[in-house]
Amino acid sequence: MAFIVRQSGRLVGTFNNYLQPAHIGKRCISTSKKNDETAVVTEKIPSHKATQNSHDVNSTAAATAAKKKWMSYGFHPTDQYEDVASAHVFSFLGVTLCMVLGSLVYYYGPDRTLKDWAQREAYLLVREREANGLPLLDPNYVEESKIVLPSEEELGDFEIII
C-alpha cells in the first residue's frame, strides 16, 4: 500500500505544473479609483416607518408574512398552507412511490419474457436426453413424412444453393 501512495505522489508531482492554472502565480494590483465600492448608510430612511407593535415579534412576523407574495402550486386556490402541503405530499408520493417503488416492481417483478423458464426447461430437456443416451439435438427433428417439398417440375430452372 505504501508503494502505491509513493508512486501516486511522484506521478502528481511530475504533472503538478501542468495541472495548476497559469493565473495563480500572478498578482494583479489595481491602482485606479475605487468606483465600485459599496456605501454604508447609517441613517434611517424616512419612508420606512416603524410599526406600532415593533417590539412584538409575532405581529412583525405576521406583517411580513402578509406582505409576502404567494403563487399557488395549483392544489388550493386560496389557502397557502393547504397548497404548499399538498404540493409537498404529491411531490413525495410522485418521487417515492412512482420512482422508487416502480423501479423495485420493474426489477424484482416476474419475468414477462419467460427467459428464465426457457433456460430451466432447456436444462431439464438436455439432462433428460443425456440420461436416455440420446443426442442433444435429433437430426430428424421434424419427421420426413411431414415435410412437403416441391417437385423437380415445379422448381424448373430455379437455382438451389446448399
Short mmCIF file of C-alpha atoms in Angstrom, two decimals, residues 38-104:
data_model
loop_
_atom_site.label_atom_id
_atom_site.label_comp_id
_atom_site.label_asym_id
_atom_site.label_seq_id
_atom_site.Cartn_x
_atom_site.Cartn_y
_atom_site.Cartn_z
CA THR A 38 -20.41 49.86 -1.61
CA ALA A 39 -21.59 52.75 0.51
CA VAL A 40 -22.94 52.10 4.01
CA VAL A 41 -25.98 54.14 5.10
CA THR A 42 -26.35 54.61 8.84
CA GLU A 43 -29.34 56.98 8.82
CA LYS A 44 -32.89 55.72 8.91
CA ILE A 45 -34.78 56.08 5.68
CA PRO A 46 -37.86 58.28 6.29
CA SER A 47 -40.13 56.26 4.01
CA HIS A 48 -39.70 53.16 6.23
CA LYS A 49 -41.67 53.88 9.38
CA ALA A 50 -41.71 51.52 12.30
CA THR A 51 -44.98 49.80 13.13
CA GLN A 52 -46.76 50.47 16.40
CA ASN A 53 -46.08 46.96 17.70
CA SER A 54 -42.44 46.87 16.68
CA HIS A 55 -41.47 45.23 19.96
CA ASP A 56 -43.96 42.39 19.37
CA VAL A 57 -42.20 39.71 17.30
CA ASN A 58 -45.40 37.89 16.35
CA SER A 59 -47.03 40.97 14.86
CA THR A 60 -43.97 41.81 12.75
CA ALA A 61 -43.74 38.23 11.54
CA ALA A 62 -47.43 38.30 10.65
CA ALA A 63 -47.00 41.63 8.86
CA THR A 64 -44.08 40.34 6.79
CA ALA A 65 -45.95 37.12 6.03
CA ALA A 66 -48.97 39.12 4.89
CA LYS A 67 -46.79 41.21 2.57
CA LYS A 68 -45.09 38.16 1.07
CA LYS A 69 -46.47 37.35 -2.36
CA TRP A 70 -47.66 33.80 -2.81
CA MET A 71 -48.01 31.94 -6.07
CA SER A 72 -50.27 28.90 -5.95
CA TYR A 73 -48.98 25.46 -6.94
CA GLY A 74 -52.46 24.72 -8.22
CA PHE A 75 -53.68 22.47 -5.42
CA HIS A 76 -55.68 25.06 -3.47
CA PRO A 77 -56.64 28.49 -4.85
CA THR A 78 -56.96 30.45 -1.59
CA ASP A 79 -55.21 28.67 1.30
CA GLN A 80 -51.43 28.91 1.11
CA TYR A 81 -50.78 26.28 3.81
CA GLU A 82 -53.03 23.69 2.13
CA ASP A 83 -51.49 24.44 -1.25
CA VAL A 84 -47.89 24.03 -0.08
CA ALA A 85 -48.70 20.93 2.00
CA SER A 86 -50.49 19.30 -0.94
CA ALA A 87 -47.58 20.14 -3.25
CA HIS A 88 -45.13 18.52 -0.83
CA VAL A 89 -47.30 15.43 -0.41
CA PHE A 90 -47.75 14.94 -4.14
CA SER A 91 -44.04 15.52 -4.76
CA PHE A 92 -43.13 12.96 -2.10
CA LEU A 93 -45.61 10.43 -3.45
CA GLY A 94 -44.54 11.06 -7.02
CA VAL A 95 -40.87 10.58 -6.33
CA THR A 96 -41.04 7.86 -3.70
CA LEU A 97 -43.88 5.71 -4.91
CA CYS A 98 -43.55 6.12 -8.63
CA MET A 99 -39.79 6.18 -8.98
CA VAL A 100 -38.55 4.01 -6.13
CA LEU A 101 -41.37 1.51 -5.76
CA GLY A 102 -41.96 1.46 -9.51
CA SER A 103 -38.35 0.54 -10.17
CA LEU A 104 -38.49 -2.15 -7.47
#
